[in-house]
XYZ file of C-alpha atoms in Angstrom:
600
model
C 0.000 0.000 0.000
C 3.234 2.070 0.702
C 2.935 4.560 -2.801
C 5.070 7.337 -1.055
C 5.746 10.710 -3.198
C 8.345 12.709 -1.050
C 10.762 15.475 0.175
C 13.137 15.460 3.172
C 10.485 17.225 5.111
C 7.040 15.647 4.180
C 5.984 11.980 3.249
C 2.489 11.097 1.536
C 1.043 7.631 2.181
C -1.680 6.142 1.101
C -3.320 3.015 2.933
C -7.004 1.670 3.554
C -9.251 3.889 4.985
C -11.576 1.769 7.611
C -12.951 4.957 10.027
C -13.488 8.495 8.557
C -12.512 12.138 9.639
C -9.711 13.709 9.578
C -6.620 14.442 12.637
C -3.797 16.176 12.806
C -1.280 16.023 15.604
C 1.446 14.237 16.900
C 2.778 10.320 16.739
C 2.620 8.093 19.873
C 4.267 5.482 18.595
C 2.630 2.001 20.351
C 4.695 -1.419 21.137
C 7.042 -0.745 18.382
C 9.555 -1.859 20.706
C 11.774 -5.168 19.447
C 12.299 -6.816 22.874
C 16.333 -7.665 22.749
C 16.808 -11.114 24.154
C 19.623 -12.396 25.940
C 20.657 -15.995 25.011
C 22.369 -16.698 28.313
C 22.789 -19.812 29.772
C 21.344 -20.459 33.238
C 23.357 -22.615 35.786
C 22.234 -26.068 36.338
C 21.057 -25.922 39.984
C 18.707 -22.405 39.110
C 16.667 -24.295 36.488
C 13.787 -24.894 38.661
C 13.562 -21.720 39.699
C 13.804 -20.385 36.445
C 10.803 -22.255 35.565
C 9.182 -21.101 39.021
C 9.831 -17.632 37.521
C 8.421 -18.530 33.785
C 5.157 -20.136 35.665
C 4.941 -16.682 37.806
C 5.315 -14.450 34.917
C 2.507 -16.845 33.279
C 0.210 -15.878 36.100
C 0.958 -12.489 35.891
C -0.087 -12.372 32.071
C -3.071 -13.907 32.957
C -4.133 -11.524 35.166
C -3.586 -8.783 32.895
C -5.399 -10.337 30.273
C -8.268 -11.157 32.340
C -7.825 -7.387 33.712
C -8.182 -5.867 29.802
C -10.904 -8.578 28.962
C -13.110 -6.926 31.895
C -12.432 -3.252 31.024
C -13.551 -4.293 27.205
C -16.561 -5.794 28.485
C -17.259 -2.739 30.294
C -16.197 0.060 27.916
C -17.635 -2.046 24.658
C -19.663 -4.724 25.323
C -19.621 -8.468 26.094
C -19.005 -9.503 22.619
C -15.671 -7.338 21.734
C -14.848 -8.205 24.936
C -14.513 -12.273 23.749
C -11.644 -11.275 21.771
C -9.424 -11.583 24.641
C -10.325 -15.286 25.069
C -7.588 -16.140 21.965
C -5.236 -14.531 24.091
C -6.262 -16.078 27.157
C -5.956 -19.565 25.100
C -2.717 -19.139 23.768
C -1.401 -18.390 27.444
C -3.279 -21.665 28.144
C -1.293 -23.603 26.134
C -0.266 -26.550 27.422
C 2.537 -27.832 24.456
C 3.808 -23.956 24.600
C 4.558 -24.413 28.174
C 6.322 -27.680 28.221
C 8.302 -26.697 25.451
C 9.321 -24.171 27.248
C 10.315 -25.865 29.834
C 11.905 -28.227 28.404
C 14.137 -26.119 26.611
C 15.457 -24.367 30.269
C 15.619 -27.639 30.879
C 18.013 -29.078 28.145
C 19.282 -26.184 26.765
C 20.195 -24.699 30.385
C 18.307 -21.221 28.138
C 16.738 -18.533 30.320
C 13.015 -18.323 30.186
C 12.397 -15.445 28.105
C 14.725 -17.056 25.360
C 12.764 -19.861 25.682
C 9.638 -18.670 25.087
C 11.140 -16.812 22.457
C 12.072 -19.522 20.435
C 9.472 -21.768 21.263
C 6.607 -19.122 19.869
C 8.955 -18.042 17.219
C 8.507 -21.505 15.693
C 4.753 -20.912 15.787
C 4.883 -17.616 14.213
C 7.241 -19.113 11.018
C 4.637 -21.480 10.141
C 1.226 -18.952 10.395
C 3.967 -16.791 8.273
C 3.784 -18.821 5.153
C 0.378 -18.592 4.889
C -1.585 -15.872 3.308
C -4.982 -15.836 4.976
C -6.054 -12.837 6.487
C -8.048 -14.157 9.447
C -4.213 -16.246 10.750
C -2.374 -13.244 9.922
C -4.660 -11.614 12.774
C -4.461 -14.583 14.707
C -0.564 -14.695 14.836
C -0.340 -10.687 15.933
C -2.537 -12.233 18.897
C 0.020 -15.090 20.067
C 2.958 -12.191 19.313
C 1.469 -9.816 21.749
C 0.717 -12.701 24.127
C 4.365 -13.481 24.077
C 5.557 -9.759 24.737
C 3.347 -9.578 27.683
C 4.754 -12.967 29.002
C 8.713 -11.466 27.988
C 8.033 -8.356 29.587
C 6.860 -9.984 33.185
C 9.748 -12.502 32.693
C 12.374 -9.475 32.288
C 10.363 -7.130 35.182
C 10.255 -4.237 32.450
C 7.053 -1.996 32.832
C 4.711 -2.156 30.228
C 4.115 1.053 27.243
C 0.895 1.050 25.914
C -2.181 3.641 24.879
C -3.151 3.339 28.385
C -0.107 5.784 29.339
C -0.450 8.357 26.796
C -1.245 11.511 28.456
C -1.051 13.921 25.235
C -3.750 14.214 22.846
C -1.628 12.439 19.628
C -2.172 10.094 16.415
C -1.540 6.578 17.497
C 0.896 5.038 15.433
C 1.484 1.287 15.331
C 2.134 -2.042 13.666
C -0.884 -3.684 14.590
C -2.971 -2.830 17.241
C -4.337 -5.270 19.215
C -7.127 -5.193 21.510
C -5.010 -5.312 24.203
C -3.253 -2.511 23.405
C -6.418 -0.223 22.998
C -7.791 -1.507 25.704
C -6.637 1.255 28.086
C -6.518 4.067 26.552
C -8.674 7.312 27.002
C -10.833 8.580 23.770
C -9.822 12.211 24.574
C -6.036 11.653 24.097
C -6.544 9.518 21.151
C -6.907 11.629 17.635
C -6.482 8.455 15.225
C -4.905 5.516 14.212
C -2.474 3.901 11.690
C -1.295 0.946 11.752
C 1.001 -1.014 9.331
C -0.924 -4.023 8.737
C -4.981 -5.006 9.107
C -8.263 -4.670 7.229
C -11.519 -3.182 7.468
C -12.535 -6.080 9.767
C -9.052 -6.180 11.922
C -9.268 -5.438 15.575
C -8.022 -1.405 14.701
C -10.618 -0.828 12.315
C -13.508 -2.208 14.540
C -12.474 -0.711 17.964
C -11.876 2.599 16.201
C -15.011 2.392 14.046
C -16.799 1.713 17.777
C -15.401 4.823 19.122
C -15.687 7.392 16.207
C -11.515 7.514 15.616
C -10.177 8.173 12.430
C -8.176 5.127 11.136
C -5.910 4.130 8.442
C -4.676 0.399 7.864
C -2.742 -1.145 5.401
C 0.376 1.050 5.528
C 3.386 -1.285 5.011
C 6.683 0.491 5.509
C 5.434 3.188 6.897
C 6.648 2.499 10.614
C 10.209 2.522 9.180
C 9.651 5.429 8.391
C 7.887 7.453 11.334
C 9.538 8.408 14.644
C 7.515 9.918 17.852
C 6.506 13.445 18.644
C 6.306 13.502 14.124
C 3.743 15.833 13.195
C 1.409 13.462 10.845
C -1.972 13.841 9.429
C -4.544 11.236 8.923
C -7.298 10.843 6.384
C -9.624 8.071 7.284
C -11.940 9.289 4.508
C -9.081 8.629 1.396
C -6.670 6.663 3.355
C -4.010 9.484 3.348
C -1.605 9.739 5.463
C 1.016 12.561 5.628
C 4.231 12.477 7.552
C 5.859 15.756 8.860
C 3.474 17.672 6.853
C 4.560 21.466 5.370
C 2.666 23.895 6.808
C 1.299 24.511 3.832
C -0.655 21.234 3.830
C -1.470 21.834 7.712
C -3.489 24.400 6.523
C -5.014 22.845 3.446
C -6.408 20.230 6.000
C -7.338 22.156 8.865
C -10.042 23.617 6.232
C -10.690 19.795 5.495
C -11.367 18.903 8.283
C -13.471 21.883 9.414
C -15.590 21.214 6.400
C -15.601 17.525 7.435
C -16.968 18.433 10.981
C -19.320 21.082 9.571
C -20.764 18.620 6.419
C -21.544 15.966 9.026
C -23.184 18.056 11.721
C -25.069 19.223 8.313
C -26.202 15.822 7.461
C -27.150 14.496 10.996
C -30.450 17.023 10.435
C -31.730 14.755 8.090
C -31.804 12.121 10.482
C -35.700 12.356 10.605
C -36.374 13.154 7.482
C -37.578 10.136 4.767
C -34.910 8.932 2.313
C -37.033 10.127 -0.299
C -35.901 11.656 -3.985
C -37.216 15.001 -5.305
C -39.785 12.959 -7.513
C -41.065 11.124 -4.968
C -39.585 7.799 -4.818
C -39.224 6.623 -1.040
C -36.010 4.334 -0.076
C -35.225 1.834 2.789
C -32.082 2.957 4.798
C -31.144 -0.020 6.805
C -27.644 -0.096 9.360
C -25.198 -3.399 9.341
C -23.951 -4.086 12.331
C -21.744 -6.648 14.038
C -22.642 -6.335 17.967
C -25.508 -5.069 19.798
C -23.289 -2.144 20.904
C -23.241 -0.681 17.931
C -27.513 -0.783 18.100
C -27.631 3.222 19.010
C -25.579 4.154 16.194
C -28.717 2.863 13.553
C -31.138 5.243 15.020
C -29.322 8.269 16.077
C -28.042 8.483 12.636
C -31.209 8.360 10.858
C -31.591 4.373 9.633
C -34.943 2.397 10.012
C -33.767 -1.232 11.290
C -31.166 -3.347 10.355
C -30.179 -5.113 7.144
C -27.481 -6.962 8.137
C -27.006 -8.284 11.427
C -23.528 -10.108 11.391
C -24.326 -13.196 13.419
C -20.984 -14.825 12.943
C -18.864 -11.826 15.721
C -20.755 -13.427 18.040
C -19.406 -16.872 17.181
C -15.800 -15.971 16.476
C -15.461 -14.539 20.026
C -16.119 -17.308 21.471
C -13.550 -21.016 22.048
C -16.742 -22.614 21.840
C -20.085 -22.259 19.589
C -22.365 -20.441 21.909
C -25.733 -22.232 23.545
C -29.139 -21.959 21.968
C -29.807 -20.332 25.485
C -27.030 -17.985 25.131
C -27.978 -16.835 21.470
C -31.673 -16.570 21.989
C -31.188 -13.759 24.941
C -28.688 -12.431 22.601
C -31.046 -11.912 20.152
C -34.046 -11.514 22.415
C -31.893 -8.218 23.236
C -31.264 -7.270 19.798
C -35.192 -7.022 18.202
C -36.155 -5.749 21.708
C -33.575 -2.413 21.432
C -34.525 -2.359 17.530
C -37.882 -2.306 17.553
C -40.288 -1.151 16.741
C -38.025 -1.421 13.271
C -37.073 -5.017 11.647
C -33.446 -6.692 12.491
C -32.566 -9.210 9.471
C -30.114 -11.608 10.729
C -27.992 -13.355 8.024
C -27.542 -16.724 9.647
C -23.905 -17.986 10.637
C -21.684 -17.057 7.543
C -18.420 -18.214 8.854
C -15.500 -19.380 6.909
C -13.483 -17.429 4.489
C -11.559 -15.237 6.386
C -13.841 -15.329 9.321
C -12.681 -18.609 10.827
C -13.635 -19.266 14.926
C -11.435 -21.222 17.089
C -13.351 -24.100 17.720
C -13.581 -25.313 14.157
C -11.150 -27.580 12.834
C -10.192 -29.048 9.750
C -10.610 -25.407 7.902
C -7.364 -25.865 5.760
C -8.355 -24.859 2.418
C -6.676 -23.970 -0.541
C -9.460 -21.564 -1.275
C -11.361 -20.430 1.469
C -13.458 -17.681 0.125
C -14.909 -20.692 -2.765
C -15.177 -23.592 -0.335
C -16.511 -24.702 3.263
C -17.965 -21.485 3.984
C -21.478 -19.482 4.862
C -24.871 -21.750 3.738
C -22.203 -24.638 3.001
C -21.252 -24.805 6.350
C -23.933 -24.653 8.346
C -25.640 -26.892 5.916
C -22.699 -29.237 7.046
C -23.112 -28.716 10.111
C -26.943 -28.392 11.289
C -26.351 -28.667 15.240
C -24.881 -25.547 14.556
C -27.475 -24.081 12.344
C -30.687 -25.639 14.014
C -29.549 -23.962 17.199
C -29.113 -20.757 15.537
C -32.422 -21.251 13.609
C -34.078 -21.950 17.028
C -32.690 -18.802 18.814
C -33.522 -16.531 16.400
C -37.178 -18.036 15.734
C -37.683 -18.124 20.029
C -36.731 -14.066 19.946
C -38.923 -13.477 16.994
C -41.783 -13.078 19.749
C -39.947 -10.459 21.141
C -39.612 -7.986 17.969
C -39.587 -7.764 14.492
C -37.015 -9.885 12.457
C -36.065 -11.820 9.335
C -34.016 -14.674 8.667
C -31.202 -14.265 5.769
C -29.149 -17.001 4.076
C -25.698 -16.033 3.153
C -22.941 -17.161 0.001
C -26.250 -19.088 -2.129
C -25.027 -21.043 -5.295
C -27.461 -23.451 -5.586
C -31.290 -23.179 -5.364
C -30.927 -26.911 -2.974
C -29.514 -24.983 -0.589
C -32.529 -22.910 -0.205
C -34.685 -25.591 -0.184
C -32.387 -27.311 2.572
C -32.094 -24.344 4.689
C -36.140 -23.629 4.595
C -36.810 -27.514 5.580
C -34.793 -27.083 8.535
C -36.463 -23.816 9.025
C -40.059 -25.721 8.680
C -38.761 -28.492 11.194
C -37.280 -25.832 14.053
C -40.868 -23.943 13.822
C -42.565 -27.591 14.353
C -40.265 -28.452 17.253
C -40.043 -25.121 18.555
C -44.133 -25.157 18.559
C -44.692 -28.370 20.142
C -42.508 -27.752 23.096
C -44.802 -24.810 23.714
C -42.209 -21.950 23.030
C -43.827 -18.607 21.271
C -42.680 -17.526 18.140
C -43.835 -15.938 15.046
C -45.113 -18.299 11.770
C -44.478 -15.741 9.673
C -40.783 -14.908 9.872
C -39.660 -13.521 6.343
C -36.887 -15.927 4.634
C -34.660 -14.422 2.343
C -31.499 -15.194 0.918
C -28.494 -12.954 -0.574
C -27.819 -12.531 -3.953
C -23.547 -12.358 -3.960
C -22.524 -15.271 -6.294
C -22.831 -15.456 -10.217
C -24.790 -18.749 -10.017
C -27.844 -16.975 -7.679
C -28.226 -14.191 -9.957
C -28.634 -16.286 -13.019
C -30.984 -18.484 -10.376
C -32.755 -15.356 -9.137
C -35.832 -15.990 -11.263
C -36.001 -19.414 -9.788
C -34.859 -18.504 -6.420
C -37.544 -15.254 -6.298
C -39.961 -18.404 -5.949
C -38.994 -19.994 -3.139
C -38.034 -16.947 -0.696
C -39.583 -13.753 0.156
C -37.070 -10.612 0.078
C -33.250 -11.157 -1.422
C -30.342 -9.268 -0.344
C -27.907 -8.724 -2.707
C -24.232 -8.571 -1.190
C -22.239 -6.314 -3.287
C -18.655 -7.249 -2.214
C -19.089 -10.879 -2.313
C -20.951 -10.437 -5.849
C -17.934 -8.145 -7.069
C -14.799 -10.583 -5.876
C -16.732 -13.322 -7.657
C -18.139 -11.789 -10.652
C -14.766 -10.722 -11.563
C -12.982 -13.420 -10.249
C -10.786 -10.930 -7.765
C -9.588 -11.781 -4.569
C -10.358 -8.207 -3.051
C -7.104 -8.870 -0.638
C -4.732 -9.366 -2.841
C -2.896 -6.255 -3.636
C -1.331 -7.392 -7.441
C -4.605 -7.261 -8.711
C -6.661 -4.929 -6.634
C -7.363 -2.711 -9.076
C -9.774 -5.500 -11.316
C -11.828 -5.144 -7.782
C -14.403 -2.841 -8.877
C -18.427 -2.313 -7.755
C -18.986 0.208 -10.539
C -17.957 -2.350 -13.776
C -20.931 -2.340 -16.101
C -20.818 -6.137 -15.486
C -22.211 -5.486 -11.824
C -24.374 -2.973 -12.496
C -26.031 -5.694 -14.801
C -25.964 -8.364 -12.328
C -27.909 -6.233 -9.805
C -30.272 -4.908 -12.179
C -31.145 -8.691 -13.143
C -31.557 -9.606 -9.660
C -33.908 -6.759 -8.968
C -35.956 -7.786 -12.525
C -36.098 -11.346 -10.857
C -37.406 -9.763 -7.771
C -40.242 -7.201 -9.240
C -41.558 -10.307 -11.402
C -42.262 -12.399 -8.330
C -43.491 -9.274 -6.484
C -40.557 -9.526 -3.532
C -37.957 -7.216 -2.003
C -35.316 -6.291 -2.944
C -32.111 -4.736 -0.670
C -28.577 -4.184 -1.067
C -26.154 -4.541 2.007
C -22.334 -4.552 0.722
C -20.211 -1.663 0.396
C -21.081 -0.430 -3.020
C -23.661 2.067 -1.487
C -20.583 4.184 -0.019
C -18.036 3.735 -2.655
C -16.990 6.622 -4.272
C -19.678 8.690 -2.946
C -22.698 9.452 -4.827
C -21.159 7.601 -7.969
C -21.885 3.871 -5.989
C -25.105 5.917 -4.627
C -26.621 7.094 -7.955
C -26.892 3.445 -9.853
C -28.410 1.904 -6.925
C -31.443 4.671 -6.773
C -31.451 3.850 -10.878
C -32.188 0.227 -10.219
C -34.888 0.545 -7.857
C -33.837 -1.094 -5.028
C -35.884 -1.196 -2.293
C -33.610 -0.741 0.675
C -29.529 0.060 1.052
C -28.054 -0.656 4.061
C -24.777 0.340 5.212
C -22.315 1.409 7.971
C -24.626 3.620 10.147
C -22.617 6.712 10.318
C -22.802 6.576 6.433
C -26.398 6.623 6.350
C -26.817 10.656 6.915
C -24.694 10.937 3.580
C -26.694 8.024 1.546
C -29.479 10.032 2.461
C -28.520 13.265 1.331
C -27.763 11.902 -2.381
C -31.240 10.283 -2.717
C -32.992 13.620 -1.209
C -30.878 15.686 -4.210
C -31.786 13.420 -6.873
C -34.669 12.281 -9.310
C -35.562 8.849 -10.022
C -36.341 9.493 -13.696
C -32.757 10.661 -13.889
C -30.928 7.789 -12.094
C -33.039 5.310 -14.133
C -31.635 7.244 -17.551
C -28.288 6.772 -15.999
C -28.760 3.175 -15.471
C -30.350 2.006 -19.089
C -27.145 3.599 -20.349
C -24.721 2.145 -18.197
C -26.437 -1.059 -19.009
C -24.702 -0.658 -22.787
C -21.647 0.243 -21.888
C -18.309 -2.100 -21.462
C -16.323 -0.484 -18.923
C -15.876 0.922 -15.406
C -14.400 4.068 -16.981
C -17.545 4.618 -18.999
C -19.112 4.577 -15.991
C -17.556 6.660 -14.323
C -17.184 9.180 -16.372
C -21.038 9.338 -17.482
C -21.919 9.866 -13.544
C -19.490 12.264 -12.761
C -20.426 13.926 -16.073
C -24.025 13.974 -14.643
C -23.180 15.149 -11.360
C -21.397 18.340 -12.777
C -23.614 19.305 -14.777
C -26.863 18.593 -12.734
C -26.213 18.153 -8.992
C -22.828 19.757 -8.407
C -23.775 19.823 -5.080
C -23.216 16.340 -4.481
C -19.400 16.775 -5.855
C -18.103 17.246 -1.835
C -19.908 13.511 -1.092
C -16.688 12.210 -3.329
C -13.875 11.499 -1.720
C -10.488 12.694 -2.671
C -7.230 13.084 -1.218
C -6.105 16.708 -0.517
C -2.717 16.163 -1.766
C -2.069 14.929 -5.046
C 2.123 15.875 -5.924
């Protein structure tokens, strides 16, 4: 991501934005710190209290960790809390600790080297493999080691929870334990070298309101602390020891930023209507029930995509019927009186939880994953199906099936829906019949099935990033080919448009819950409004500025834009008819598309 342009005094970067707004400030540079390890030998008569000492420093880590996993649950909620049980796992390790001390042991090593090399090995083999989710996963048994190193050697631990000065965090990864402590009024933004939109960065920041950039490899090479930086979560810039001249040029930016959003957040009560007339659904996703507040205060009517599968990879263990039901229970109660559509467990992927096994795939994103898996495994997915069908008598919700090829999968999923209801009925619980099934629409094979499909369910979903990375055969992490990754191609456009023709002919719904509805502004905005869709949903504190495009447009028009998108070949067509159409008709909408300040 590192695409530096450069003088002596001021760097431009350019990573992944995953939080908007803008800071500038200063660097606090987090655990950037290489621990240096001694390799000295231990005499033969200290070895067991060398081990007395590793098993001490072992306790101490615990107690940390359990320390930072209460203060999560307290600050952010049970669920983000769960993230800390990895941690507490890989502390728990039984083979780790006999290696260990075994190698003090044999070796006659210290117990910090020990550990060193004995999690070192570890780390070499989740190194070779290029899957997002155990990339994450290895940062977690890194920072568990750290902890353990630094109670071993009696140094004091650095993290966010002693910064004292209002400054831009600046890291290599941060992981929840490191943001655990720290205070939201000294904490500007963060950048860190590696993660994604769904690493532990983007979420905690997301869940506080902090600007955040990921992504930027290099760039702590190339930062030191107390560096003035700036930090564009809205582009993904990031500029090191800025000239004053840029200062400047983004103090206005980000006075316009503060001023635009207060702006939108009066819409919040007003309908998501265009100027002819035609009335939209603005829906929130969301991933914990934390983030619940967030859908209303910013002006969205329910949720369209409730993530079930956070609450799953949290966990060492899949969670209870008991346990999900309240869960949910909780959800529809805080949503209502607005509908909560929950897309039943879509794990695999990248989205992997502890306690399954045999996940090593060649292909993760095309194999045991979403529908497929719970299909596979329906203990799993009847106990989901039975949670969510018990809380149905506590608000309004519907039930969504995620990664559809096939049309037997529907058919599976909705017997085992028909069979819960009959159980779930004859042991007396209370529940509503008529929960809505729908499915989403995000692989080749289900829109080209969508007529067929439209029969059996009664609203689709169509997931735009799922439906891009397969339509165009683009693995949306890989970096080489990133730029064939594209929600405006004329090829998607058409896919959507024939799943909401499928949809109108069998008289159902029709929604849209991926990214495309924020990319680029009002250009991913404008052909969605064309297609007649009947609800977006999105990242709530993105709906105020969804809303705004569809108030300052017509129907009529967006449909004109869409029957000639519909003959064109390629993204740049696209592109260049809606930005053509917003400069000449609704100029107004230009400051909805993002662009970096600095272009040299």
């Amino acid at each position: 991501m590192f695409s530096a342009k450069n003088t002596e005094k001021e760097m431009i970067f350019n990573g992944i934005p995953v939080s908007p707004g803008i800071a500038i400030g200063e660097v606090f540079v987090a655990n950037l710190d290489e621990l240096s390890l001694s390799d000295k030998k231990i005499d033969k008569g200290d070895v067991e209290e060398e081990i007395r000492k590793f098993k001490r420093a072992l306790k101490q880590t615990e107690a940390e960790l359990k320390n930072i996993k209460a203060k999560l649950a307290r600050d952010i909620g049970e669920d983000h809390a769960r993230i800390m049980d990895t941690h507490l796992m890989i502390l728990d390790d039984s083979t780790m600790i006999k290696e260990t001390e075994d190698y003090v042991r044999t070796e006659l090593g210290n117990a910090a080297y020990a550990l060193d090399i004995v999690l070192n090995k570890t780390l070499e083999s989740f190194a070779s493999m290029d899957d997002q989710y155990l990339s994450e996963r290895a940062e977690d048994i890194h920072d568990v080691k750290r902890r353990i190193i630094r109670n071993l050697l009696g140094q004091a631990q650095e993290g966010l929870k002693d910064l004292r000065r209002k400054a831009v965090v600046v890291a290599k990864n941060l992981t929840p334990s490191d943001t655990v402590g720290f205070d939201r009024k000294y904490v500007q933004a963060f950048v860190s070298a590696i993660g994604g939109s769904t690493s532990h960065a983007a979420i905690i920041a997301r869940s506080h309101g902090i600007p955040a950039v990921v992504g930027l490899e290099d760039f702590t090479h190339k930062v030191r602390p107390y560096d003035n930086i700036i930090v564009d979560g809205i582009t993904g810039q990031v500029i090191l020891r800025p000239e004053k001249s840029t200062v400047k040029l983004y103090e206005d930016a980000r006075r316009r930023f503060a001023e635009m959003e207060k702006e939108l957040l009066t819409l919040k009560d007003y309908p998501a209507v265009t100027l002819d007339g035609r009335e939209f659904e603005l829906s929130g996703n969301v991933e914990a029930i934390d983030e619940l507040k967030d859908v209303s205060s910013h002006g969205a009517k329910g949720v369209g995509l409730f993530r079930t599968e956070y609450f799953f990879i949290t966990r060492s263990s899949p969670p209870s019927e008991e346990v999900q039901y309240r869960y949910y229970k909780d959800v529809v109660k805080e949503m209502a009186p607005e509908c909560v559509i929950f897309r039943t467990l879509d794990i695999g992927g990248d989205k992997i939880a502890d306690w399954i096994t045999n996940v090593d795939e060649a292909n993760p994103f095309m194999g045991w994953r979403g529908i497929r898996f719970t299909l596979s495994r329906k203990d799993i997915f009847r106990s989901q199906l039975r949670a969510i069908y018990r809380a149905s008598a506590h608000g309004k919700l519907k039930i969504m099936f995620p990664m559809i090829s096939v049309i037997e999968e529907v058919r599976a999923a909705k017997q085992i829906c028909g069979e819960v209801k009959e159980d779930l009925l004859k042991e007396r619980y209370k529940i509503n019949e008529d929960v809505e099934i729908g499915v989403m629409i995000e692989t080749p094979s289900a829109v080209a099935l969508a007529p067929h499909i439209a029969k059996e369910v009664d609203f689709f979903s169509i997931g735009s990033n799922d439906l891009v990375q397969y339509s165009l055969a683009v693995d949306r992490g890989n970096s080489r080919i990133s730029y064939l990754y594209d929600p405006l191609h004329p090829v998607i456009i058409r896919f959507i448009q024939d799943t909401v023709n499928a949809a109108r002919e069998e008289g159902i719904k029709v929604g849209l819950c991926g990214e495309m509805a924020v990319s680029e502004g009002a250009l991913g905005v404008l052909p969605l409004i064309g297609m007649g869709l009947d609800e977006i949903s999105a990242p709530s504190y993105l709906i105020p500025e969804i809303k705004k495009i569809i108030r300052s447009v017509t129907f009529d028009e967006t449909r004109t834009l869409v029957k000639k998108i519909l003959k064109f070949s390629t993204p740049h067509e696209v592109r260049e008819l809606l930005s053509k159409y917003i400069k000449e008709k609704r100029s107004e909408l230009t400051e909805f598309i993002p662009k970096v300040a600095l272009d040299k």
